[in-house]
Amino acid sequence: MRKILTVLAALASLSLTNCGYNAIQSEDEQIKANWSEVVNQYQRRADLVPNLVNSVKGFAQQEKDVLLGVTNARAKVGSIQATPEVLNDPAAFQKFQAAQGELSSALSRLLVVTENYPQLKSDALFKDLMSQLEGTENRITVARNRYIKAVQEYNVTIRSVPTNFTAMIFGYKEKPNFTVENEKEISTAPKVDFNPAPAPSK
């Protein structure tokens, strides 16, 4: 009887190895690790925002609406828990992505405003913060790319035969990936027009 149980255990182990179960586990863990790095870099950016806002505030107190927009966008980002469970909930993932996009947009508006303040642009603290922000944005891009690649590999694995049967049995589903909200806008080539605008009629 013991020999039969040993043989059955060995066969079960062998079948789990060949059915892709281990590959699914490995790729799922890789996604979690890559997601942690994405969140880590987004947190780094969020931590920079208060210092950046205070730096601009010292030079551009009148830009209250823009500063408030950045502060509110950062608060919204902080209110969303970016736990690994988000990866299994497309709606929560989209909400997280939208909040990060809102912060990116608010920061873009802030940077446009700062162009009007030459003294601010030459301030050492502001320069340092901008350098850190630029570096963080690059790290976010790298982290997101790694996450996208890991999700792609995982999704291909759980949709391929025979691992798709294993995924179905154990309840593994496709993970959401990053998308571009304004895909239609960015896929349209910008129009370049060097003709001066006509003078307004009086």
XYZ file of N, CA, C and O in Angstrom:
808
model
N 0.832 -1.206 0.000
C 0.000 0.000 0.000
C 0.872 1.265 0.000
O 0.579 2.224 -0.702
N 1.942 1.205 0.834
C 2.833 2.368 0.915
C 3.532 2.626 -0.420
O 3.710 3.762 -0.833
N 3.883 1.519 -1.123
C 4.543 1.667 -2.423
C 3.605 2.334 -3.431
O 4.012 3.182 -4.223
N 2.335 1.946 -3.370
C 1.341 2.523 -4.291
C 1.188 4.024 -4.038
O 1.151 4.826 -4.980
N 1.121 4.404 -2.759
C 1.005 5.828 -2.410
C 2.226 6.615 -2.864
O 2.117 7.743 -3.350
N 3.406 6.021 -2.701
C 4.651 6.674 -3.129
C 4.659 6.886 -4.636
O 5.028 7.950 -5.137
N 4.232 5.852 -5.367
C 4.172 5.949 -6.838
C 3.162 7.014 -7.262
O 3.431 7.828 -8.149
N 1.987 7.025 -6.606
C 0.972 8.031 -6.927
C 1.466 9.445 -6.648
O 1.230 10.371 -7.427
N 2.174 9.619 -5.520
C 2.736 10.933 -5.170
C 3.764 11.369 -6.198
O 3.808 12.539 -6.606
N 4.588 10.409 -6.636
C 5.610 10.718 -7.649
C 4.963 11.107 -8.969
O 5.378 12.056 -9.634
N 3.912 10.380 -9.348
C 3.195 10.691 -10.596
C 2.510 12.053 -10.523
O 2.516 12.818 -11.487
N 1.921 12.340 -9.364
C 1.250 13.643 -9.180
C 2.256 14.769 -9.287
O 2.011 15.798 -9.923
N 3.430 14.555 -8.656
C 4.487 15.573 -8.701
C 4.960 15.786 -10.127
O 5.157 16.916 -10.579
N 5.149 14.668 -10.849
C 5.605 14.746 -12.237
C 4.586 15.446 -13.120
O 4.926 16.283 -13.954
N 3.288 15.128 -12.901
C 2.246 15.748 -13.724
C 2.142 17.243 -13.452
O 1.910 18.033 -14.353
N 2.325 17.663 -12.185
C 2.285 19.095 -11.864
C 3.439 19.834 -12.532
O 3.293 20.965 -12.987
N 4.601 19.163 -12.595
C 5.771 19.788 -13.215
C 5.540 19.975 -14.705
O 5.854 21.013 -15.268
N 4.977 18.938 -15.355
C 4.801 18.987 -16.803
C 3.587 19.807 -17.243
O 3.470 20.141 -18.402
N 2.667 20.087 -16.337
C 1.455 20.800 -16.744
C 1.612 22.317 -16.637
O 0.677 23.051 -16.884
N 2.780 22.770 -16.253
C 3.041 24.213 -16.204
C 2.717 24.884 -14.893
O 2.814 26.108 -14.778
N 2.352 24.113 -13.886
C 1.994 24.701 -12.581
C 3.151 25.523 -12.017
O 2.954 26.653 -11.564
N 4.353 24.951 -12.068
C 5.527 25.651 -11.519
C 5.836 26.919 -12.317
O 6.243 27.939 -11.744
N 5.653 26.848 -13.617
C 5.908 28.028 -14.461
C 4.933 29.149 -14.097
O 5.318 30.324 -14.006
N 3.668 28.781 -13.873
C 2.662 29.786 -13.492
C 3.050 30.433 -12.167
O 2.979 31.660 -12.019
N 3.486 29.609 -11.200
C 3.890 30.142 -9.894
C 5.058 31.112 -10.031
O 5.068 32.200 -9.444
N 6.041 30.698 -10.807
C 7.240 31.522 -11.003
C 6.906 32.856 -11.658
O 7.360 33.919 -11.217
N 6.082 32.810 -12.697
C 5.734 34.041 -13.421
C 4.823 34.938 -12.590
O 4.912 36.165 -12.671
N 3.948 34.318 -11.790
C 3.079 35.095 -10.905
C 3.909 35.853 -9.872
O 3.656 37.033 -9.589
N 4.921 35.188 -9.330
C 5.804 35.845 -8.354
C 6.625 36.952 -9.013
O 6.895 37.989 -8.400
N 7.016 36.730 -10.271
C 7.778 37.755 -10.991
C 6.928 39.002 -11.204
O 7.402 40.131 -11.066
N 5.653 38.811 -11.503
C 4.732 39.940 -11.663
C 4.632 40.722 -10.357
O 4.690 41.952 -10.350
N 4.476 39.997 -9.240
C 4.371 40.664 -7.933
C 5.620 41.473 -7.630
O 5.542 42.597 -7.115
N 6.788 40.901 -7.930
C 8.053 41.605 -7.679
C 8.156 42.857 -8.547
O 8.529 43.939 -8.073
N 7.798 42.724 -9.817
C 7.855 43.871 -10.727
C 6.831 44.938 -10.341
O 7.091 46.135 -10.462
N 5.664 44.494 -9.874
C 4.641 45.438 -9.425
C 5.142 46.226 -8.213
O 4.925 47.431 -8.111
N 5.822 45.535 -7.301
C 6.371 46.207 -6.118
C 7.331 47.313 -6.520
O 7.360 48.381 -5.904
N 8.107 47.069 -7.571
C 9.052 48.087 -8.034
C 8.325 49.264 -8.679
O 8.707 50.420 -8.496
N 7.248 48.989 -9.407
C 6.429 50.068 -9.988
C 5.892 50.953 -8.865
O 6.005 52.182 -8.903
N 5.306 50.317 -7.849
C 4.734 51.047 -6.718
C 5.813 51.821 -5.977
O 5.608 52.969 -5.566
N 6.980 51.203 -5.835
C 8.109 51.853 -5.163
C 8.491 53.152 -5.868
O 8.712 54.189 -5.217
N 8.563 53.121 -7.186
C 8.941 54.319 -7.945
C 7.829 55.369 -7.929
O 8.101 56.569 -7.864
N 6.570 54.924 -7.973
C 5.466 55.884 -7.861
C 5.489 56.556 -6.484
O 5.202 57.749 -6.367
N 5.834 55.787 -5.455
C 5.918 56.354 -4.104
C 7.048 57.368 -4.029
O 6.926 58.407 -3.388
N 8.149 57.068 -4.680
C 9.288 57.993 -4.709
C 8.863 59.328 -5.329
O 9.221 60.393 -4.843
N 8.078 59.242 -6.396
C 7.590 60.464 -7.041
C 6.649 61.211 -6.109
O 6.756 62.440 -5.961
N 5.731 60.476 -5.469
C 4.777 61.113 -4.552
C 5.501 61.808 -3.404
O 5.083 62.872 -2.952
N 6.605 61.220 -2.941
C 7.376 61.819 -1.848
C 8.061 63.115 -2.278
O 8.309 63.997 -1.453
N 8.371 63.226 -3.556
C 9.020 64.449 -4.066
C 8.040 65.612 -4.214
O 8.437 66.775 -4.133
N 6.766 65.282 -4.437
C 5.775 66.305 -4.770
C 5.652 67.412 -3.719
O 5.684 68.597 -4.084
N 5.535 67.116 -2.415
C 5.394 68.211 -1.440
C 6.569 69.196 -1.468
O 6.360 70.418 -1.396
N 7.795 68.669 -1.602
C 8.963 69.552 -1.672
C 8.938 70.400 -2.940
O 9.294 71.583 -2.917
N 8.515 69.792 -4.033
C 8.434 70.522 -5.295
C 7.391 71.630 -5.205
O 7.636 72.768 -5.615
N 6.228 71.315 -4.641
C 5.159 72.304 -4.485
C 5.620 73.463 -3.600
O 5.412 74.635 -3.927
N 6.273 73.152 -2.491
C 6.770 74.200 -1.586
C 7.830 75.071 -2.248
O 7.892 76.274 -2.020
N 8.664 74.442 -3.072
C 9.699 75.189 -3.787
C 9.076 76.185 -4.754
O 9.473 77.351 -4.816
N 8.072 75.738 -5.503
C 7.394 76.616 -6.470
C 6.605 77.687 -5.727
O 6.562 78.850 -6.138
N 5.974 77.304 -4.624
C 5.150 78.230 -3.838
C 5.941 79.457 -3.411
O 5.415 80.573 -3.371
N 7.214 79.251 -3.094
C 8.054 80.369 -2.668
C 8.242 81.424 -3.742
O 8.439 82.598 -3.449
N 8.164 81.011 -5.011
C 8.376 81.939 -6.118
C 7.067 82.324 -6.806
O 6.966 83.395 -7.388
N 6.103 81.416 -6.796
C 4.874 81.619 -7.582
C 3.637 81.428 -6.727
O 2.812 80.565 -6.989
N 3.519 82.247 -5.705
C 2.403 82.143 -4.770
C 1.051 82.302 -5.465
O 0.064 81.707 -5.066
N 1.042 83.079 -6.556
C -0.225 83.355 -7.235
C -0.758 82.166 -8.040
O -1.894 82.182 -8.484
N 0.073 81.136 -8.214
C -0.352 79.962 -8.990
C -1.047 78.943 -8.087
O -0.772 77.760 -8.121
N -1.974 79.439 -7.282
C -2.608 78.583 -6.273
C -3.391 77.429 -6.881
O -3.373 76.319 -6.363
N -4.100 77.669 -7.976
C -4.912 76.623 -8.590
C -4.055 75.441 -9.051
O -4.412 74.281 -8.844
N -2.926 75.768 -9.669
C -2.031 74.713 -10.169
C -1.434 73.933 -9.007
O -1.390 72.700 -9.018
N -0.982 74.666 -7.982
C -0.380 74.022 -6.810
C -1.398 73.140 -6.090
O -1.084 72.029 -5.652
N -2.628 73.644 -5.999
C -3.693 72.873 -5.354
C -4.016 71.613 -6.159
O -4.259 70.540 -5.587
N -3.988 71.738 -7.482
C -4.243 70.585 -8.350
C -3.226 69.475 -8.140
O -3.582 68.295 -8.070
N -1.958 69.857 -8.000
C -0.896 68.871 -7.764
C -1.086 68.217 -6.399
O -0.991 66.996 -6.253
N -1.364 69.037 -5.392
C -1.555 68.522 -4.035
C -2.735 67.564 -3.958
O -2.647 66.496 -3.342
N -3.846 67.921 -4.597
C -5.031 67.056 -4.598
C -4.786 65.749 -5.350
O -5.232 64.674 -4.917
N -4.065 65.840 -6.472
C -3.759 64.637 -7.254
C -2.868 63.693 -6.451
O -3.052 62.471 -6.471
N -1.921 64.271 -5.716
C -1.048 63.438 -4.880
C -1.855 62.772 -3.763
O -1.638 61.608 -3.431
N -2.792 63.503 -3.175
C -3.627 62.953 -2.109
C -4.463 61.780 -2.634
O -4.623 60.764 -1.950
N -4.971 61.922 -3.861
C -5.772 60.846 -4.449
C -4.926 59.594 -4.668
O -5.369 58.475 -4.405
N -3.683 59.799 -5.128
C -2.756 58.679 -5.320
C -2.507 57.972 -3.989
O -2.507 56.745 -3.906
N -2.315 58.769 -2.924
C -2.043 58.198 -1.604
C -3.220 57.459 -0.999
O -3.036 56.602 -0.131
N -4.425 57.754 -1.476
C -5.615 57.120 -0.898
C -5.897 55.739 -1.487
O -6.727 54.998 -0.983
N -5.195 55.383 -2.561
C -5.419 54.083 -3.198
C -4.350 53.096 -2.739
O -3.157 53.346 -2.900
N -4.798 51.991 -2.155
C -3.875 50.954 -1.698
C -3.439 50.112 -2.894
O -4.248 49.413 -3.494
N -2.150 50.202 -3.222
C -1.630 49.476 -4.391
C -1.098 48.105 -3.974
O 0.060 47.782 -4.178
N -1.958 47.296 -3.374
C -1.565 45.960 -2.928
C -1.524 45.007 -4.118
O -2.114 45.299 -5.162
N -0.847 43.848 -3.967
C -0.826 42.868 -5.068
C -2.217 42.409 -5.499
O -2.405 41.959 -6.628
N -3.226 42.545 -4.608
C -4.597 42.157 -4.961
C -5.141 43.007 -6.106
O -6.036 42.588 -6.839
N -4.613 44.228 -6.248
C -5.032 45.126 -7.336
C -4.797 44.456 -8.688
O -5.537 44.675 -9.643
N -3.758 43.595 -8.744
C -3.398 42.948 -10.004
C -4.445 41.947 -10.480
O -4.447 41.559 -11.642
N -5.318 41.520 -9.577
C -6.358 40.567 -9.946
C -7.724 41.224 -10.109
O -8.722 40.538 -10.301
N -7.740 42.548 -10.008
C -8.996 43.300 -10.108
C -8.841 44.408 -11.155
O -8.296 45.481 -10.856
N -9.270 44.152 -12.395
C -9.083 45.142 -13.467
C -9.642 46.527 -13.134
O -9.053 47.542 -13.494
N -10.784 46.586 -12.428
C -11.384 47.885 -12.091
C -10.494 48.652 -11.107
O -10.268 49.859 -11.273
N -9.981 47.962 -10.090
C -9.088 48.604 -9.114
C -7.782 49.025 -9.775
O -7.233 50.089 -9.483
N -7.289 48.188 -10.696
C -6.060 48.501 -11.424
C -6.242 49.763 -12.264
O -5.382 50.632 -12.301
N -7.399 49.861 -12.919
C -7.701 51.030 -13.753
C -7.807 52.291 -12.893
O -7.349 53.364 -13.295
N -8.398 52.148 -11.711
C -8.525 53.280 -10.787
C -7.147 53.766 -10.344
O -6.878 54.974 -10.294
N -6.271 52.816 -10.040
C -4.894 53.154 -9.655
C -4.183 53.879 -10.796
O -3.545 54.907 -10.599
N -4.317 53.327 -11.994
C -3.678 53.905 -13.167
C -4.203 55.320 -13.450
O -3.437 56.220 -13.799
N -5.503 55.515 -13.284
C -6.116 56.829 -13.528
C -5.585 57.860 -12.532
O -5.305 59.012 -12.902
N -5.439 57.455 -11.269
C -4.925 58.378 -10.241
C -3.485 58.773 -10.549
O -3.110 59.946 -10.422
N -2.681 57.808 -10.981
C -1.288 58.118 -11.337
C -1.235 59.033 -12.562
O -0.407 59.941 -12.640
N -2.146 58.796 -13.514
C -2.207 59.647 -14.703
C -2.602 61.071 -14.359
O -2.092 62.029 -14.934
N -3.502 61.199 -13.386
C -3.934 62.531 -12.940
C -2.768 63.287 -12.302
O -2.594 64.489 -12.525
N -1.952 62.581 -11.519
C -0.786 63.220 -10.905
C 0.226 63.628 -11.976
O 0.789 64.725 -11.922
N 0.435 62.764 -12.962
C 1.344 63.094 -14.069
C 0.878 64.352 -14.792
O 1.672 65.234 -15.111
N -0.426 64.428 -15.037
C -0.999 65.578 -15.727
C -0.841 66.856 -14.899
O -0.485 67.920 -15.426
N -1.087 66.749 -13.589
C -0.957 67.912 -12.701
C 0.488 68.389 -12.651
O 0.749 69.603 -12.664
N 1.418 67.460 -12.613
C 2.842 67.835 -12.604
C 3.234 68.502 -13.914
O 4.018 69.452 -13.920
N 2.672 68.028 -15.027
C 2.952 68.649 -16.335
C 2.491 70.099 -16.349
O 3.196 70.989 -16.847
N 1.288 70.359 -15.796
C 0.781 71.739 -15.739
C 1.676 72.609 -14.860
O 1.940 73.772 -15.169
N 2.166 72.025 -13.774
C 3.052 72.759 -12.867
C 4.350 73.147 -13.585
O 4.825 74.281 -13.446
N 4.883 72.234 -14.364
C 6.135 72.508 -15.067
C 5.957 73.569 -16.141
O 6.858 74.367 -16.387
N 4.783 73.594 -16.770
C 4.502 74.645 -17.764
C 4.484 76.004 -17.075
O 5.039 76.982 -17.584
N 3.867 76.067 -15.901
C 3.792 77.329 -15.140
C 5.177 77.818 -14.748
O 5.476 79.009 -14.805
N 6.044 76.875 -14.351
C 7.377 77.285 -13.867
C 8.221 77.930 -14.965
O 9.180 78.643 -14.663
N 7.862 77.688 -16.230
C 8.609 78.312 -17.333
C 8.523 79.834 -17.268
O 9.382 80.540 -17.798
N 7.487 80.353 -16.623
C 7.300 81.810 -16.540
C 8.088 82.456 -15.403
O 7.982 83.657 -15.184
N 8.874 81.659 -14.681
C 9.608 82.186 -13.526
C 11.104 81.861 -13.643
O 11.567 80.845 -13.129
N 11.840 82.747 -14.346
C 13.276 82.492 -14.560
C 14.050 82.308 -13.250
O 14.952 81.490 -13.171
N 13.680 83.087 -12.219
C 14.386 82.972 -10.939
C 14.184 81.593 -10.319
O 15.094 81.022 -9.728
N 12.967 81.078 -10.480
C 12.660 79.750 -9.947
C 13.508 78.696 -10.649
O 14.079 77.819 -10.010
N 13.598 78.799 -11.981
C 14.344 77.803 -12.744
C 15.829 77.803 -12.398
O 16.509 76.801 -12.556
N 16.343 78.944 -11.917
C 17.765 79.016 -11.561
C 18.012 78.683 -10.087
O 19.155 78.606 -9.653
N 16.931 78.464 -9.310
C 17.072 78.144 -7.895
C 17.657 76.731 -7.732
O 17.199 75.783 -8.351
N 18.667 76.618 -6.861
C 19.388 75.347 -6.689
C 18.469 74.230 -6.194
O 18.532 73.095 -6.679
N 17.604 74.550 -5.240
C 16.698 73.535 -4.688
C 15.744 73.040 -5.769
O 15.529 71.835 -5.917
N 15.175 73.968 -6.540
C 14.243 73.595 -7.595
C 14.948 72.735 -8.649
O 14.406 71.725 -9.103
N 16.170 73.125 -9.000
C 16.942 72.354 -9.988
C 17.157 70.922 -9.509
O 17.019 69.968 -10.269
N 17.511 70.802 -8.216
C 17.755 69.476 -7.648
C 16.477 68.638 -7.654
O 16.493 67.460 -8.023
N 15.357 69.261 -7.265
C 14.081 68.546 -7.246
C 13.670 68.113 -8.655
O 13.168 67.005 -8.853
N 13.896 68.987 -9.630
C 13.547 68.658 -11.011
C 14.392 67.498 -11.531
O 13.910 66.625 -12.247
N 15.672 67.510 -11.136
C 16.569 66.429 -11.537
C 16.108 65.099 -10.936
O 16.085 64.064 -11.615
N 15.706 65.138 -9.661
C 15.211 63.925 -8.998
C 13.900 63.439 -9.639
O 13.704 62.238 -9.829
N 13.039 64.399 -9.963
C 11.752 64.047 -10.576
C 11.974 63.405 -11.946
O 11.346 62.393 -12.278
N 12.890 63.982 -12.720
C 13.195 63.443 -14.045
C 13.751 62.022 -13.928
O 13.342 61.112 -14.666
N 14.658 61.825 -12.971
C 15.221 60.491 -12.744
C 14.150 59.503 -12.326
O 14.136 58.344 -12.764
N 13.215 59.959 -11.485
C 12.132 59.094 -11.019
C 11.208 58.710 -12.165
O 10.776 57.556 -12.266
N 10.897 59.668 -13.028
C 10.032 59.374 -14.183
C 10.681 58.303 -15.070
O 10.002 57.417 -15.589
N 12.011 58.386 -15.228
C 12.723 57.376 -16.015
C 12.638 56.007 -15.340
O 12.434 54.987 -16.001
N 12.794 55.998 -14.011
C 12.709 54.730 -13.268
C 11.298 54.143 -13.357
O 11.128 52.931 -13.447
N 10.283 55.020 -13.322
C 8.896 54.554 -13.457
C 8.710 53.872 -14.817
O 8.105 52.806 -14.913
N 9.245 54.491 -15.860
C 9.131 53.927 -17.206
C 9.774 52.551 -17.281
O 9.192 51.602 -17.826
N 10.980 52.416 -16.716
C 11.687 51.127 -16.723
C 10.897 50.089 -15.935
O 10.701 48.953 -16.394
N 10.415 50.464 -14.737
C 9.664 49.535 -13.889
C 8.368 49.094 -14.572
O 8.002 47.917 -14.528
N 7.685 50.045 -15.195
C 6.440 49.705 -15.898
C 6.722 48.759 -17.064
O 5.971 47.809 -17.300
N 7.802 49.010 -17.810
C 8.149 48.146 -18.940
C 8.419 46.717 -18.479
O 8.023 45.750 -19.133
N 9.114 46.581 -17.331
C 9.397 45.241 -16.799
C 8.100 44.554 -16.362
O 7.927 43.357 -16.571
N 7.206 45.326 -15.765
C 5.919 44.769 -15.350
C 5.119 44.314 -16.577
O 4.551 43.219 -16.599
N 5.077 45.163 -17.602
C 4.354 44.844 -18.833
C 4.867 43.537 -19.444
O 4.088 42.679 -19.861
N 6.196 43.387 -19.475
C 6.812 42.182 -20.037
C 6.444 40.957 -19.201
O 6.107 39.893 -19.748
N 6.502 41.075 -17.876
C 6.174 39.954 -16.991
C 4.714 39.537 -17.139
O 4.392 38.345 -17.174
N 3.813 40.513 -17.246
C 2.382 40.216 -17.422
C 2.148 39.542 -18.770
O 1.371 38.591 -18.874
N 2.837 40.028 -19.783
C 2.695 39.424 -21.118
C 3.095 37.947 -21.077
O 2.357 37.087 -21.586
N 4.231 37.643 -20.455
C 4.698 36.252 -20.378
C 3.715 35.385 -19.592
O 3.402 34.262 -19.992
N 3.230 35.925 -18.476
C 2.276 35.184 -17.637
C 0.981 34.922 -18.399
O 0.465 33.797 -18.412
N 0.440 35.963 -19.041
C -0.825 35.817 -19.765
C -0.707 34.823 -20.926
O -1.638 34.064 -21.203
N 0.458 34.817 -21.594
C 0.681 33.847 -22.674
C 0.722 32.440 -22.090
O 0.123 31.508 -22.639
N 1.393 32.282 -20.960
C 1.508 30.964 -20.326
C 0.145 30.396 -19.956
O -0.156 29.236 -20.260
N -0.688 31.206 -19.308
C -1.978 30.656 -18.845
C -3.000 30.501 -19.967
O -4.048 29.908 -19.758
N -2.670 31.001 -21.150
C -3.576 30.828 -22.294
C -3.077 29.746 -23.254
O -3.751 29.428 -24.236
N -1.877 29.214 -22.982
C -1.293 28.204 -23.871
C -1.600 26.791 -23.383
O -1.699 26.547 -22.184
N -1.718 25.860 -24.330
C -1.947 24.446 -24.007
C -0.600 23.824 -23.639
O 0.392 24.100 -24.315
N -0.466 23.014 -22.600
C -1.531 22.510 -21.727
C -1.697 23.326 -20.438
O -2.548 23.013 -19.622
N -0.880 24.389 -20.279
C -0.939 25.126 -19.011
C -2.263 25.837 -18.798
O -2.611 26.169 -17.673
N -3.016 26.073 -19.882
C -4.311 26.739 -19.705
C -5.273 25.879 -18.893
O -6.109 26.392 -18.149
N -5.135 24.550 -19.001
C -5.979 23.656 -18.196
C -5.612 23.772 -16.714
O -6.480 23.802 -15.838
N -4.307 23.831 -16.463
C -3.828 23.985 -15.083
C -4.314 25.308 -14.510
O -4.792 25.372 -13.368
N -4.199 26.370 -15.306
C -4.645 27.694 -14.866
C -6.140 27.683 -14.555
O -6.590 28.264 -13.556
N -6.905 26.971 -15.394
C -8.354 26.891 -15.194
C -8.682 26.141 -13.894
O -9.519 26.574 -13.109
N -7.991 25.042 -13.675
C -8.236 24.214 -12.489
C -7.933 24.985 -11.209
O -8.692 24.937 -10.234
N -6.819 25.738 -11.208
C -6.381 26.437 -9.996
C -6.882 27.889 -9.930
O -6.554 28.625 -9.014
N -7.666 28.287 -10.910
C -8.293 29.612 -10.862
C -7.396 30.778 -11.216
O -7.647 31.908 -10.804
N -6.346 30.540 -12.011
C -5.476 31.644 -12.432
C -6.081 32.328 -13.651
O -6.443 31.672 -14.627
N -6.185 33.651 -13.579
C -6.780 34.417 -14.674
C -5.775 35.433 -15.204
O -4.768 35.711 -14.571
N -6.108 35.997 -16.365
C -5.223 37.008 -16.962
C -5.090 38.211 -16.043
O -6.045 38.602 -15.373
N -3.897 38.803 -16.034
C -3.637 39.999 -15.239
C -3.836 41.225 -16.126
O -3.547 41.197 -17.325
N -4.331 42.321 -15.546
C -4.459 43.556 -16.349
C -3.089 44.159 -16.601
O -2.172 43.999 -15.799
N -2.946 44.821 -17.715
C -1.680 45.475 -18.033
C -1.897 46.974 -18.184
O -3.022 47.443 -18.294
N -0.804 47.718 -18.176
C -0.904 49.162 -18.341
C -1.414 49.484 -19.738
O -1.048 48.834 -20.714
N -2.268 50.494 -19.821
C -2.783 50.945 -21.108
C -2.605 52.456 -21.188
O -2.334 53.116 -20.188
N -2.781 52.966 -22.382
C -2.693 54.405 -22.592
C -4.113 54.933 -22.705
O -4.874 54.501 -23.570
N -4.463 55.869 -21.820
C -5.842 56.377 -21.811
C -6.177 57.155 -23.079
O -7.253 57.045 -23.623
N -5.223 57.963 -23.542
C -5.485 58.802 -24.713
C -4.842 58.200 -25.966
O -4.204 58.886 -26.740
N -5.042 56.892 -26.150
C -4.410 56.176 -27.263
C -4.759 56.795 -28.610
O -3.918 56.933 -29.486
N -6.022 57.209 -28.785
C -6.449 57.792 -30.064
C -5.703 59.096 -30.332
O -5.268 59.365 -31.452
N -5.542 59.905 -29.276
C -4.875 61.203 -29.440
C -3.410 61.029 -29.812
O -2.910 61.667 -30.729
N -2.700 60.126 -29.088
C -1.259 60.008 -29.330
C -0.946 59.241 -30.608
O 0.168 59.303 -31.112
N -1.933 58.509 -31.151
C -1.692 57.790 -32.404
C -1.872 58.694 -33.620
O -1.516 58.332 -34.730
N -2.422 59.887 -33.402
C -2.587 60.855 -34.492
C -1.360 61.761 -34.555
O -0.975 62.352 -33.550
N -0.754 61.829 -35.724
C 0.440 62.660 -35.870
C 0.100 64.126 -35.642
O -0.915 64.617 -36.143
N 0.944 64.835 -34.868
C 0.665 66.252 -34.628
C 0.799 67.070 -35.900
O 1.635 66.773 -36.750
N -0.047 68.092 -36.029
C 0.009 68.958 -37.204
C 0.962 70.109 -36.927
O 0.850 70.792 -35.918
N 1.898 70.287 -37.828
C 2.872 71.373 -37.694
C 2.520 72.448 -38.702
O 2.425 72.181 -39.903
N 2.323 73.668 -38.211
C 1.932 74.782 -39.079
C 2.802 75.983 -38.749
O 2.748 76.518 -37.652
N 3.661 76.358 -39.703
C 4.567 77.483 -39.481
C 3.980 78.826 -39.937
O 4.617 79.858 -39.833
N 2.757 78.789 -40.459
C 2.125 80.034 -40.897
C 1.632 80.803 -39.667
O 1.021 80.224 -38.779
N 1.918 82.093 -39.620
C 1.463 82.876 -38.477
C -0.060 82.939 -38.436
O -0.730 82.935 -39.466
N -0.588 82.971 -37.239
C -2.042 83.067 -37.082
C -2.527 84.407 -37.566
O -1.857 85.420 -37.379
N -3.691 84.464 -38.245
C -4.186 85.748 -38.731
C -4.512 86.688 -37.576
O -4.962 86.239 -36.534
N -4.251 87.952 -37.791
C -4.509 88.942 -36.758
C -6.017 89.064 -36.525
O -6.789 88.995 -37.496
N -6.438 89.178 -35.272
C -7.879 89.284 -35.004
C -8.457 90.546 -35.625
O -7.847 91.610 -35.586
N -9.644 90.419 -36.226
C -10.275 91.578 -36.861
C -10.851 92.495 -35.801
O -11.382 92.062 -34.788
N -10.729 93.783 -36.033
C -11.203 94.786 -35.066
C -12.600 95.216 -35.404
O -13.037 95.201 -36.496
